[in-house]
Amino acid sequence: MNLSEIFCGNSMKNADMDMIISPSFVLDRINDAIYLVNQELELVYINNKACRMLGYTHHEMTQLRLSDVDHELKDRDVSMLWWKLSMQPNGIRFTSQHRDRAGNLIPVEISSSHYAVHRPEHILCVVRDIRDIKQQTLRRLEQEQQFRSLVENTPELIARFDLNMRCVYVNASVLDLLGCDLRQAEGWKLTDCIPWHEAGMGLFKLVTSTLPSGKSSEGELALEIGGTQKVVHVRCVAEFDLLGQIKSILTIGRDITQFRETERQLRESHRQLRMLARTQNARGELERKHIAREVHDELGQHLTSLRVGLSLMNMQLAKNERGAAHKNAGTNADAGVSMNAEAHTAMQAGNHAGIDAGGRIGANGGTRGAGGHTGGRDPVDDIYAGQMANLMALVDSTIHVVRDISTRLRPNVLNMGLIPALEWLRDEFIRHNQCGCVLIAPDENDVRLDEESSTTVFRVVQESLTNVTRHAMATKVTLIVQLNQKTLQILIRDNGRGFRPERIAKNAFGLLGIRERVAMLNGAVTIDSAPGKGTLIRLTLPIG
């Protein structure tokens, strides 16, 4: 039965057809199911959507009562509905479940109201299938539950404040940290409940700084809870409504007390290691200085004395040779002494060379004169002279090696100041390499450093120049010394092949040593380089 049949039947024989057909036409095009229920609780009209939703034909539907479709509504409930509608002319909305032809339950929302064009009155039920809404609601509730479970069980500290600085939510971690329960936390007002000490003011500033701009803010708060010092990192973010207006401030905190303590211990460990390295380095420099002095003064002096002695011996040997030669040259041939037969035979057998009247030998060997003295230069003397020359050359070479060792241990020029030491280092670099080196520095009297700082700068520049020699393939190096009231800055620039600083190998102990040496004096080292762009090492040391 349609609306035309309802209102044009025996009960409404005089109704205007145009007025009756119009509602039917409209209701069939509504996307919600429409029921008309008479006072006998029968379904006297259903629209197309209702038939599709429940799986019945129009005829089958008109044979049913409302309680047949909705098993939760009994006849007495529908009767009660008539009475309630008489008390509430704006209608009643409630949820229920309808059963379709296949027996499936469909969650629905029913909006009921009086429908009376002519007598008798009917109940108009607008029934909305809320299965999708129900599923969305369930999914939303499930997601909300998951989110709540995540928030409640996270170790992070989470709290929400409204625009009046009133706490509207805190998670379990906050309650555990503060030692209170949810009932005590509800309604906290930041301006009233947070003590006016450093931590309270810090949190208040973070929250209030987020309110005007909506930009997040973060900081660390130090507070004492139960006699224990805590450090909390807090981040405040603004929450917006659909209109883009700030509605609340969400604060997310993390207890970083253990992290900060570990960090402090690590810094202390690094400080102790640097102090140890500084002490060991100072001892090493002192030991090198001592060894260099011993090598230069003691060993060098002994070698010099040895060379002087060898020189004197060589001079004495030459003097003796000249005296013997002069004495033998004065022998007179007329006053020659008869040579005995035994000596004459030995000389003939051993030398096979003619002997003149003066007792001189030929080229085949030495001889003795009539009195047994050496004639000319004795071969033994030649041997002594050769060995003497070799010893003197060895002593000279050893002295040179000793000087090199002493210089490498600690150049004496360091005792003259930093600038003369750098000038010497520049000259040595140029002497040993096919590479130019320029030093730009202030007057040496303007640069006054203690011995430890001077040695550190010298060693850093020395190591940097060594790296240039080994790796840079540079043709020019520039050393620049810059001095101001508080810092000394050394720039070491080369035009070599360069490298990527982020790819420095972990076992690059040269650069690591440079950094550590400078760090011991509270200085800093930066390295700027790129492939094909050369390298710039910047050393900065505090002075004064």
mmCIF file with all atom_site columns, N, CA and C in Angstrom, residues 180-244:
data_model
loop_
_atom_site.group_PDB
_atom_site.id
_atom_site.type_symbol
_atom_site.label_atom_id
_atom_site.label_alt_id
_atom_site.label_comp_id
_atom_site.label_asym_id
_atom_site.label_entity_id
_atom_site.label_seq_id
_atom_site.pdbx_PDB_ins_code
_atom_site.Cartn_x
_atom_site.Cartn_y
_atom_site.Cartn_z
_atom_site.occupancy
_atom_site.B_iso_or_equiv
_atom_site.pdbx_formal_charge
_atom_site.auth_seq_id
_atom_site.auth_comp_id
_atom_site.auth_asym_id
_atom_site.auth_atom_id
_atom_site.pdbx_PDB_model_num
ATOM 1   N N  . CYS A 1 180 ? 51.253 11.100 42.851 1.00 0.00 ? 180 CYS A N  1
ATOM 2   C CA . CYS A 1 180 ? 49.858 11.402 43.171 1.00 0.00 ? 180 CYS A CA 1
ATOM 3   C C  . CYS A 1 180 ? 48.953 10.540 42.304 1.00 0.00 ? 180 CYS A C  1
ATOM 4   N N  . ASP A 1 181 ? 47.633 10.627 42.538 1.00 0.00 ? 181 ASP A N  1
ATOM 5   C CA . ASP A 1 181 ? 46.692 9.849  41.739 1.00 0.00 ? 181 ASP A CA 1
ATOM 6   C C  . ASP A 1 181 ? 45.929 10.772 40.792 1.00 0.00 ? 181 ASP A C  1
ATOM 7   N N  . LEU A 1 182 ? 45.102 10.140 39.936 1.00 0.00 ? 182 LEU A N  1
ATOM 8   C CA . LEU A 1 182 ? 44.385 10.897 38.914 1.00 0.00 ? 182 LEU A CA 1
ATOM 9   C C  . LEU A 1 182 ? 43.399 11.882 39.534 1.00 0.00 ? 182 LEU A C  1
ATOM 10  N N  . ARG A 1 183 ? 42.772 11.496 40.639 1.00 0.00 ? 183 ARG A N  1
ATOM 11  C CA . ARG A 1 183 ? 41.798 12.380 41.281 1.00 0.00 ? 183 ARG A CA 1
ATOM 12  C C  . ARG A 1 183 ? 42.467 13.668 41.745 1.00 0.00 ? 183 ARG A C  1
ATOM 13  N N  . GLN A 1 184 ? 43.676 13.547 42.263 1.00 0.00 ? 184 GLN A N  1
ATOM 14  C CA . GLN A 1 184 ? 44.398 14.741 42.703 1.00 0.00 ? 184 GLN A CA 1
ATOM 15  C C  . GLN A 1 184 ? 44.869 15.591 41.518 1.00 0.00 ? 184 GLN A C  1
ATOM 16  N N  . ALA A 1 185 ? 45.134 14.924 40.397 1.00 0.00 ? 185 ALA A N  1
ATOM 17  C CA . ALA A 1 185 ? 45.675 15.642 39.242 1.00 0.00 ? 185 ALA A CA 1
ATOM 18  C C  . ALA A 1 185 ? 44.609 16.380 38.460 1.00 0.00 ? 185 ALA A C  1
ATOM 19  N N  . GLU A 1 186 ? 43.383 15.878 38.498 1.00 0.00 ? 186 GLU A N  1
ATOM 20  C CA . GLU A 1 186 ? 42.316 16.502 37.706 1.00 0.00 ? 186 GLU A CA 1
ATOM 21  C C  . GLU A 1 186 ? 42.058 17.931 38.183 1.00 0.00 ? 186 GLU A C  1
ATOM 22  N N  . GLY A 1 187 ? 42.024 18.825 37.234 1.00 0.00 ? 187 GLY A N  1
ATOM 23  C CA . GLY A 1 187 ? 41.731 20.216 37.558 1.00 0.00 ? 187 GLY A CA 1
ATOM 24  C C  . GLY A 1 187 ? 42.910 21.004 38.062 1.00 0.00 ? 187 GLY A C  1
ATOM 25  N N  . TRP A 1 188 ? 44.111 20.408 38.021 1.00 0.00 ? 188 TRP A N  1
ATOM 26  C CA . TRP A 1 188 ? 45.289 21.186 38.388 1.00 0.00 ? 188 TRP A CA 1
ATOM 27  C C  . TRP A 1 188 ? 45.311 22.483 37.591 1.00 0.00 ? 188 TRP A C  1
ATOM 28  N N  . LYS A 1 189 ? 45.675 23.553 38.248 1.00 0.00 ? 189 LYS A N  1
ATOM 29  C CA . LYS A 1 189 ? 45.886 24.803 37.528 1.00 0.00 ? 189 LYS A CA 1
ATOM 30  C C  . LYS A 1 189 ? 47.360 25.153 37.630 1.00 0.00 ? 189 LYS A C  1
ATOM 31  N N  . LEU A 1 190 ? 47.954 25.344 36.472 1.00 0.00 ? 190 LEU A N  1
ATOM 32  C CA . LEU A 1 190 ? 49.399 25.519 36.431 1.00 0.00 ? 190 LEU A CA 1
ATOM 33  C C  . LEU A 1 190 ? 49.853 26.685 37.293 1.00 0.00 ? 190 LEU A C  1
ATOM 34  N N  . THR A 1 191 ? 49.111 27.769 37.251 1.00 0.00 ? 191 THR A N  1
ATOM 35  C CA . THR A 1 191 ? 49.519 28.953 38.008 1.00 0.00 ? 191 THR A CA 1
ATOM 36  C C  . THR A 1 191 ? 49.349 28.779 39.510 1.00 0.00 ? 191 THR A C  1
ATOM 37  N N  . ASP A 1 192 ? 48.503 27.839 39.927 1.00 0.00 ? 192 ASP A N  1
ATOM 38  C CA . ASP A 1 192 ? 48.249 27.642 41.358 1.00 0.00 ? 192 ASP A CA 1
ATOM 39  C C  . ASP A 1 192 ? 49.030 26.471 41.935 1.00 0.00 ? 192 ASP A C  1
ATOM 40  N N  . CYS A 1 193 ? 49.124 25.398 41.162 1.00 0.00 ? 193 CYS A N  1
ATOM 41  C CA . CYS A 1 193 ? 49.647 24.153 41.713 1.00 0.00 ? 193 CYS A CA 1
ATOM 42  C C  . CYS A 1 193 ? 51.146 23.979 41.494 1.00 0.00 ? 193 CYS A C  1
ATOM 43  N N  . ILE A 1 194 ? 51.698 24.643 40.479 1.00 0.00 ? 194 ILE A N  1
ATOM 44  C CA . ILE A 1 194 ? 53.131 24.517 40.263 1.00 0.00 ? 194 ILE A CA 1
ATOM 45  C C  . ILE A 1 194 ? 53.849 25.505 41.172 1.00 0.00 ? 194 ILE A C  1
ATOM 46  N N  . PRO A 1 195 ? 54.759 25.038 42.003 1.00 0.00 ? 195 PRO A N  1
ATOM 47  C CA . PRO A 1 195 ? 55.475 25.952 42.904 1.00 0.00 ? 195 PRO A CA 1
ATOM 48  C C  . PRO A 1 195 ? 56.240 27.006 42.103 1.00 0.00 ? 195 PRO A C  1
ATOM 49  N N  . TRP A 1 196 ? 56.359 28.164 42.722 1.00 0.00 ? 196 TRP A N  1
ATOM 50  C CA . TRP A 1 196 ? 57.045 29.253 42.022 1.00 0.00 ? 196 TRP A CA 1
ATOM 51  C C  . TRP A 1 196 ? 58.551 29.146 42.251 1.00 0.00 ? 196 TRP A C  1
ATOM 52  N N  . HIS A 1 197 ? 59.117 28.052 41.813 1.00 0.00 ? 197 HIS A N  1
ATOM 53  C CA . HIS A 1 197 ? 60.567 27.920 41.823 1.00 0.00 ? 197 HIS A CA 1
ATOM 54  C C  . HIS A 1 197 ? 61.029 27.788 40.377 1.00 0.00 ? 197 HIS A C  1
ATOM 55  N N  . GLU A 1 198 ? 62.276 27.454 40.197 1.00 0.00 ? 198 GLU A N  1
ATOM 56  C CA . GLU A 1 198 ? 62.854 27.470 38.847 1.00 0.00 ? 198 GLU A CA 1
ATOM 57  C C  . GLU A 1 198 ? 62.137 26.518 37.900 1.00 0.00 ? 198 GLU A C  1
ATOM 58  N N  . ALA A 1 199 ? 61.857 25.284 38.355 1.00 0.00 ? 199 ALA A N  1
ATOM 59  C CA . ALA A 1 199 ? 61.192 24.314 37.482 1.00 0.00 ? 199 ALA A CA 1
ATOM 60  C C  . ALA A 1 199 ? 59.767 24.746 37.155 1.00 0.00 ? 199 ALA A C  1
ATOM 61  N N  . GLY A 1 200 ? 59.031 25.237 38.178 1.00 0.00 ? 200 GLY A N  1
ATOM 62  C CA . GLY A 1 200 ? 57.668 25.679 37.935 1.00 0.00 ? 200 GLY A CA 1
ATOM 63  C C  . GLY A 1 200 ? 57.608 26.853 36.980 1.00 0.00 ? 200 GLY A C  1
ATOM 64  N N  . MET A 1 201 ? 58.488 27.806 37.178 1.00 0.00 ? 201 MET A N  1
ATOM 65  C CA . MET A 1 201 ? 58.521 28.949 36.275 1.00 0.00 ? 201 MET A CA 1
ATOM 66  C C  . MET A 1 201 ? 58.941 28.528 34.878 1.00 0.00 ? 201 MET A C  1
ATOM 67  N N  . GLY A 1 202 ? 59.862 27.554 34.809 1.00 0.00 ? 202 GLY A N  1
ATOM 68  C CA . GLY A 1 202 ? 60.299 27.078 33.498 1.00 0.00 ? 202 GLY A CA 1
ATOM 69  C C  . GLY A 1 202 ? 59.164 26.449 32.714 1.00 0.00 ? 202 GLY A C  1
ATOM 70  N N  . LEU A 1 203 ? 58.349 25.607 33.383 1.00 0.00 ? 203 LEU A N  1
ATOM 71  C CA . LEU A 1 203 ? 57.209 24.986 32.708 1.00 0.00 ? 203 LEU A CA 1
ATOM 72  C C  . LEU A 1 203 ? 56.173 26.036 32.317 1.00 0.00 ? 203 LEU A C  1
ATOM 73  N N  . PHE A 1 204 ? 55.944 26.983 33.218 1.00 0.00 ? 204 PHE A N  1
ATOM 74  C CA . PHE A 1 204 ? 54.972 28.043 32.917 1.00 0.00 ? 204 PHE A CA 1
ATOM 75  C C  . PHE A 1 204 ? 55.410 28.850 31.687 1.00 0.00 ? 204 PHE A C  1
ATOM 76  N N  . LYS A 1 205 ? 56.695 29.153 31.591 1.00 0.00 ? 205 LYS A N  1
ATOM 77  C CA . LYS A 1 205 ? 57.197 29.917 30.447 1.00 0.00 ? 205 LYS A CA 1
ATOM 78  C C  . LYS A 1 205 ? 57.071 29.123 29.153 1.00 0.00 ? 205 LYS A C  1
ATOM 79  N N  . LEU A 1 206 ? 57.331 27.814 29.218 1.00 0.00 ? 206 LEU A N  1
ATOM 80  C CA . LEU A 1 206 ? 57.221 26.994 28.010 1.00 0.00 ? 206 LEU A CA 1
ATOM 81  C C  . LEU A 1 206 ? 55.780 26.959 27.504 1.00 0.00 ? 206 LEU A C  1
ATOM 82  N N  . VAL A 1 207 ? 54.834 26.756 28.439 1.00 0.00 ? 207 VAL A N  1
ATOM 83  C CA . VAL A 1 207 ? 53.423 26.674 28.035 1.00 0.00 ? 207 VAL A CA 1
ATOM 84  C C  . VAL A 1 207 ? 52.939 28.016 27.505 1.00 0.00 ? 207 VAL A C  1
ATOM 85  N N  . THR A 1 208 ? 53.249 29.090 28.225 1.00 0.00 ? 208 THR A N  1
ATOM 86  C CA . THR A 1 208 ? 52.757 30.407 27.803 1.00 0.00 ? 208 THR A CA 1
ATOM 87  C C  . THR A 1 208 ? 53.437 30.899 26.531 1.00 0.00 ? 208 THR A C  1
ATOM 88  N N  . SER A 1 209 ? 54.650 30.451 26.261 1.00 0.00 ? 209 SER A N  1
ATOM 89  C CA . SER A 1 209 ? 55.303 30.866 25.016 1.00 0.00 ? 209 SER A CA 1
ATOM 90  C C  . SER A 1 209 ? 54.690 30.173 23.811 1.00 0.00 ? 209 SER A C  1
ATOM 91  N N  . THR A 1 210 ? 54.031 29.030 24.026 1.00 0.00 ? 210 THR A N  1
ATOM 92  C CA . THR A 1 210 ? 53.393 28.317 22.921 1.00 0.00 ? 210 THR A CA 1
ATOM 93  C C  . THR A 1 210 ? 52.015 28.893 22.614 1.00 0.00 ? 210 THR A C  1
ATOM 94  N N  . LEU A 1 211 ? 51.351 29.438 23.615 1.00 0.00 ? 211 LEU A N  1
ATOM 95  C CA . LEU A 1 211 ? 49.972 29.908 23.436 1.00 0.00 ? 211 LEU A CA 1
ATOM 96  C C  . LEU A 1 211 ? 49.803 30.998 22.377 1.00 0.00 ? 211 LEU A C  1
ATOM 97  N N  . PRO A 1 212 ? 50.574 32.076 22.399 1.00 0.00 ? 212 PRO A N  1
ATOM 98  C CA . PRO A 1 212 ? 50.287 33.166 21.449 1.00 0.00 ? 212 PRO A CA 1
ATOM 99  C C  . PRO A 1 212 ? 50.563 32.794 19.994 1.00 0.00 ? 212 PRO A C  1
ATOM 100 N N  . SER A 1 213 ? 51.681 32.098 19.756 1.00 0.00 ? 213 SER A N  1
ATOM 101 C CA . SER A 1 213 ? 52.102 31.838 18.380 1.00 0.00 ? 213 SER A CA 1
ATOM 102 C C  . SER A 1 213 ? 51.675 30.479 17.855 1.00 0.00 ? 213 SER A C  1
ATOM 103 N N  . GLY A 1 214 ? 51.450 29.536 18.757 1.00 0.00 ? 214 GLY A N  1
ATOM 104 C CA . GLY A 1 214 ? 51.141 28.176 18.321 1.00 0.00 ? 214 GLY A CA 1
ATOM 105 C C  . GLY A 1 214 ? 52.370 27.382 17.944 1.00 0.00 ? 214 GLY A C  1
ATOM 106 N N  . LYS A 1 215 ? 53.555 27.983 18.074 1.00 0.00 ? 215 LYS A N  1
ATOM 107 C CA . LYS A 1 215 ? 54.796 27.282 17.746 1.00 0.00 ? 215 LYS A CA 1
ATOM 108 C C  . LYS A 1 215 ? 55.264 26.477 18.950 1.00 0.00 ? 215 LYS A C  1
ATOM 109 N N  . SER A 1 216 ? 55.841 25.328 18.663 1.00 0.00 ? 216 SER A N  1
ATOM 110 C CA . SER A 1 216 ? 56.298 24.461 19.749 1.00 0.00 ? 216 SER A CA 1
ATOM 111 C C  . SER A 1 216 ? 57.489 25.089 20.456 1.00 0.00 ? 216 SER A C  1
ATOM 112 N N  . SER A 1 217 ? 57.650 24.729 21.712 1.00 0.00 ? 217 SER A N  1
ATOM 113 C CA . SER A 1 217 ? 58.785 25.182 22.508 1.00 0.00 ? 217 SER A CA 1
ATOM 114 C C  . SER A 1 217 ? 59.264 24.016 23.350 1.00 0.00 ? 217 SER A C  1
ATOM 115 N N  . GLU A 1 218 ? 60.527 24.034 23.701 1.00 0.00 ? 218 GLU A N  1
ATOM 116 C CA . GLU A 1 218 ? 61.078 22.941 24.497 1.00 0.00 ? 218 GLU A CA 1
ATOM 117 C C  . GLU A 1 218 ? 62.205 23.448 25.371 1.00 0.00 ? 218 GLU A C  1
ATOM 118 N N  . GLY A 1 219 ? 62.461 22.693 26.428 1.00 0.00 ? 219 GLY A N  1
ATOM 119 C CA . GLY A 1 219 ? 63.521 23.049 27.353 1.00 0.00 ? 219 GLY A CA 1
ATOM 120 C C  . GLY A 1 219 ? 63.687 21.957 28.393 1.00 0.00 ? 219 GLY A C  1
ATOM 121 N N  . GLU A 1 220 ? 64.649 22.149 29.274 1.00 0.00 ? 220 GLU A N  1
ATOM 122 C CA . GLU A 1 220 ? 64.919 21.186 30.340 1.00 0.00 ? 220 GLU A CA 1
ATOM 123 C C  . GLU A 1 220 ? 64.587 21.811 31.686 1.00 0.00 ? 220 GLU A C  1
ATOM 124 N N  . LEU A 1 221 ? 63.964 21.003 32.530 1.00 0.00 ? 221 LEU A N  1
ATOM 125 C CA . LEU A 1 221 ? 63.575 21.453 33.861 1.00 0.00 ? 221 LEU A CA 1
ATOM 126 C C  . LEU A 1 221 ? 64.281 20.592 34.896 1.00 0.00 ? 221 LEU A C  1
ATOM 127 N N  . ALA A 1 222 ? 64.895 21.240 35.861 1.00 0.00 ? 222 ALA A N  1
ATOM 128 C CA . ALA A 1 222 ? 65.527 20.536 36.974 1.00 0.00 ? 222 ALA A CA 1
ATOM 129 C C  . ALA A 1 222 ? 64.644 20.703 38.199 1.00 0.00 ? 222 ALA A C  1
ATOM 130 N N  . LEU A 1 223 ? 64.241 19.596 38.794 1.00 0.00 ? 223 LEU A N  1
ATOM 131 C CA . LEU A 1 223 ? 63.369 19.656 39.962 1.00 0.00 ? 223 LEU A CA 1
ATOM 132 C C  . LEU A 1 223 ? 63.764 18.579 40.957 1.00 0.00 ? 223 LEU A C  1
ATOM 133 N N  . GLU A 1 224 ? 63.333 18.786 42.167 1.00 0.00 ? 224 GLU A N  1
ATOM 134 C CA . GLU A 1 224 ? 63.628 17.847 43.249 1.00 0.00 ? 224 GLU A CA 1
ATOM 135 C C  . GLU A 1 224 ? 62.325 17.207 43.703 1.00 0.00 ? 224 GLU A C  1
ATOM 136 N N  . ILE A 1 225 ? 62.289 15.875 43.646 1.00 0.00 ? 225 ILE A N  1
ATOM 137 C CA . ILE A 1 225 ? 61.100 15.122 44.040 1.00 0.00 ? 225 ILE A CA 1
ATOM 138 C C  . ILE A 1 225 ? 61.524 14.067 45.052 1.00 0.00 ? 225 ILE A C  1
ATOM 139 N N  . GLY A 1 226 ? 60.985 14.176 46.245 1.00 0.00 ? 226 GLY A N  1
ATOM 140 C CA . GLY A 1 226 ? 61.317 13.207 47.284 1.00 0.00 ? 226 GLY A CA 1
ATOM 141 C C  . GLY A 1 226 ? 62.785 13.185 47.633 1.00 0.00 ? 226 GLY A C  1
ATOM 142 N N  . GLY A 1 227 ? 63.431 14.344 47.578 1.00 0.00 ? 227 GLY A N  1
ATOM 143 C CA . GLY A 1 227 ? 64.848 14.418 47.904 1.00 0.00 ? 227 GLY A CA 1
ATOM 144 C C  . GLY A 1 227 ? 65.768 13.986 46.785 1.00 0.00 ? 227 GLY A C  1
ATOM 145 N N  . THR A 1 228 ? 65.222 13.663 45.635 1.00 0.00 ? 228 THR A N  1
ATOM 146 C CA . THR A 1 228 ? 66.021 13.223 44.493 1.00 0.00 ? 228 THR A CA 1
ATOM 147 C C  . THR A 1 228 ? 65.965 14.272 43.390 1.00 0.00 ? 228 THR A C  1
ATOM 148 N N  . GLN A 1 229 ? 67.107 14.605 42.858 1.00 0.00 ? 229 GLN A N  1
ATOM 149 C CA . GLN A 1 229 ? 67.174 15.564 41.765 1.00 0.00 ? 229 GLN A CA 1
ATOM 150 C C  . GLN A 1 229 ? 66.780 14.888 40.456 1.00 0.00 ? 229 GLN A C  1
ATOM 151 N N  . LYS A 1 230 ? 65.872 15.509 39.736 1.00 0.00 ? 230 LYS A N  1
ATOM 152 C CA . LYS A 1 230 ? 65.410 14.992 38.449 1.00 0.00 ? 230 LYS A CA 1
ATOM 153 C C  . LYS A 1 230 ? 65.634 16.051 37.371 1.00 0.00 ? 230 LYS A C  1
ATOM 154 N N  . VAL A 1 231 ? 65.925 15.575 36.176 1.00 0.00 ? 231 VAL A N  1
ATOM 155 C CA . VAL A 1 231 ? 66.030 16.454 35.009 1.00 0.00 ? 231 VAL A CA 1
ATOM 156 C C  . VAL A 1 231 ? 65.034 15.954 33.976 1.00 0.00 ? 231 VAL A C  1
ATOM 157 N N  . VAL A 1 232 ? 64.137 16.832 33.544 1.00 0.00 ? 232 VAL A N  1
ATOM 158 C CA . VAL A 1 232 ? 63.075 16.458 32.610 1.00 0.00 ? 232 VAL A CA 1
ATOM 159 C C  . VAL A 1 232 ? 63.169 17.350 31.377 1.00 0.00 ? 232 VAL A C  1
ATOM 160 N N  . HIS A 1 233 ? 63.192 16.719 30.228 1.00 0.00 ? 233 HIS A N  1
ATOM 161 C CA . HIS A 1 233 ? 63.120 17.470 28.965 1.00 0.00 ? 233 HIS A CA 1
ATOM 162 C C  . HIS A 1 233 ? 61.649 17.584 28.570 1.00 0.00 ? 233 HIS A C  1
ATOM 163 N N  . VAL A 1 234 ? 61.178 18.805 28.356 1.00 0.00 ? 234 VAL A N  1
ATOM 164 C CA . VAL A 1 234 ? 59.762 19.068 28.087 1.00 0.00 ? 234 VAL A CA 1
ATOM 165 C C  . VAL A 1 234 ? 59.619 19.752 26.730 1.00 0.00 ? 234 VAL A C  1
ATOM 166 N N  . ARG A 1 235 ? 58.638 19.284 25.963 1.00 0.00 ? 235 ARG A N  1
ATOM 167 C CA . ARG A 1 235 ? 58.288 19.906 24.682 1.00 0.00 ? 235 ARG A CA 1
ATOM 168 C C  . ARG A 1 235 ? 56.803 20.237 24.707 1.00 0.00 ? 235 ARG A C  1
ATOM 169 N N  . CYS A 1 236 ? 56.466 21.474 24.399 1.00 0.00 ? 236 CYS A N  1
ATOM 170 C CA . CYS A 1 236 ? 55.074 21.931 24.388 1.00 0.00 ? 236 CYS A CA 1
ATOM 171 C C  . CYS A 1 236 ? 54.632 22.183 22.953 1.00 0.00 ? 236 CYS A C  1
ATOM 172 N N  . VAL A 1 237 ? 53.479 21.609 22.581 1.00 0.00 ? 237 VAL A N  1
ATOM 173 C CA . VAL A 1 237 ? 52.925 21.814 21.238 1.00 0.00 ? 237 VAL A CA 1
ATOM 174 C C  . VAL A 1 237 ? 51.468 22.239 21.375 1.00 0.00 ? 237 VAL A C  1
ATOM 175 N N  . ALA A 1 238 ? 51.039 23.092 20.455 1.00 0.00 ? 238 ALA A N  1
ATOM 176 C CA . ALA A 1 238 ? 49.657 23.578 20.466 1.00 0.00 ? 238 ALA A CA 1
ATOM 177 C C  . ALA A 1 238 ? 48.752 22.592 19.742 1.00 0.00 ? 238 ALA A C  1
ATOM 178 N N  . GLU A 1 239 ? 47.522 22.428 20.255 1.00 0.00 ? 239 GLU A N  1
ATOM 179 C CA . GLU A 1 239 ? 46.499 21.610 19.612 1.00 0.00 ? 239 GLU A CA 1
ATOM 180 C C  . GLU A 1 239 ? 45.402 22.531 19.085 1.00 0.00 ? 239 GLU A C  1
ATOM 181 N N  . PHE A 1 240 ? 44.976 22.291 17.851 1.00 0.00 ? 240 PHE A N  1
ATOM 182 C CA . PHE A 1 240 ? 44.033 23.188 17.184 1.00 0.00 ? 240 PHE A CA 1
ATOM 183 C C  . PHE A 1 240 ? 42.696 22.495 16.954 1.00 0.00 ? 240 PHE A C  1
ATOM 184 N N  . ASP A 1 241 ? 41.631 23.306 16.923 1.00 0.00 ? 241 ASP A N  1
ATOM 185 C CA . ASP A 1 241 ? 40.317 22.770 16.571 1.00 0.00 ? 241 ASP A CA 1
ATOM 186 C C  . ASP A 1 241 ? 40.135 22.833 15.056 1.00 0.00 ? 241 ASP A C  1
ATOM 187 N N  . LEU A 1 242 ? 38.927 22.485 14.589 1.00 0.00 ? 242 LEU A N  1
ATOM 188 C CA . LEU A 1 242 ? 38.675 22.447 13.150 1.00 0.00 ? 242 LEU A CA 1
ATOM 189 C C  . LEU A 1 242 ? 38.740 23.824 12.513 1.00 0.00 ? 242 LEU A C  1
ATOM 190 N N  . LEU A 1 243 ? 38.593 24.861 13.297 1.00 0.00 ? 243 LEU A N  1
ATOM 191 C CA . LEU A 1 243 ? 38.651 26.223 12.769 1.00 0.00 ? 243 LEU A CA 1
ATOM 192 C C  . LEU A 1 243 ? 40.061 26.800 12.804 1.00 0.00 ? 243 LEU A C  1
ATOM 193 N N  . GLY A 1 244 ? 41.012 25.982 13.255 1.00 0.00 ? 244 GLY A N  1
ATOM 194 C CA . GLY A 1 244 ? 42.389 26.449 13.314 1.00 0.00 ? 244 GLY A CA 1
ATOM 195 C C  . GLY A 1 244 ? 42.720 27.263 14.536 1.00 0.00 ? 244 GLY A C  1
#
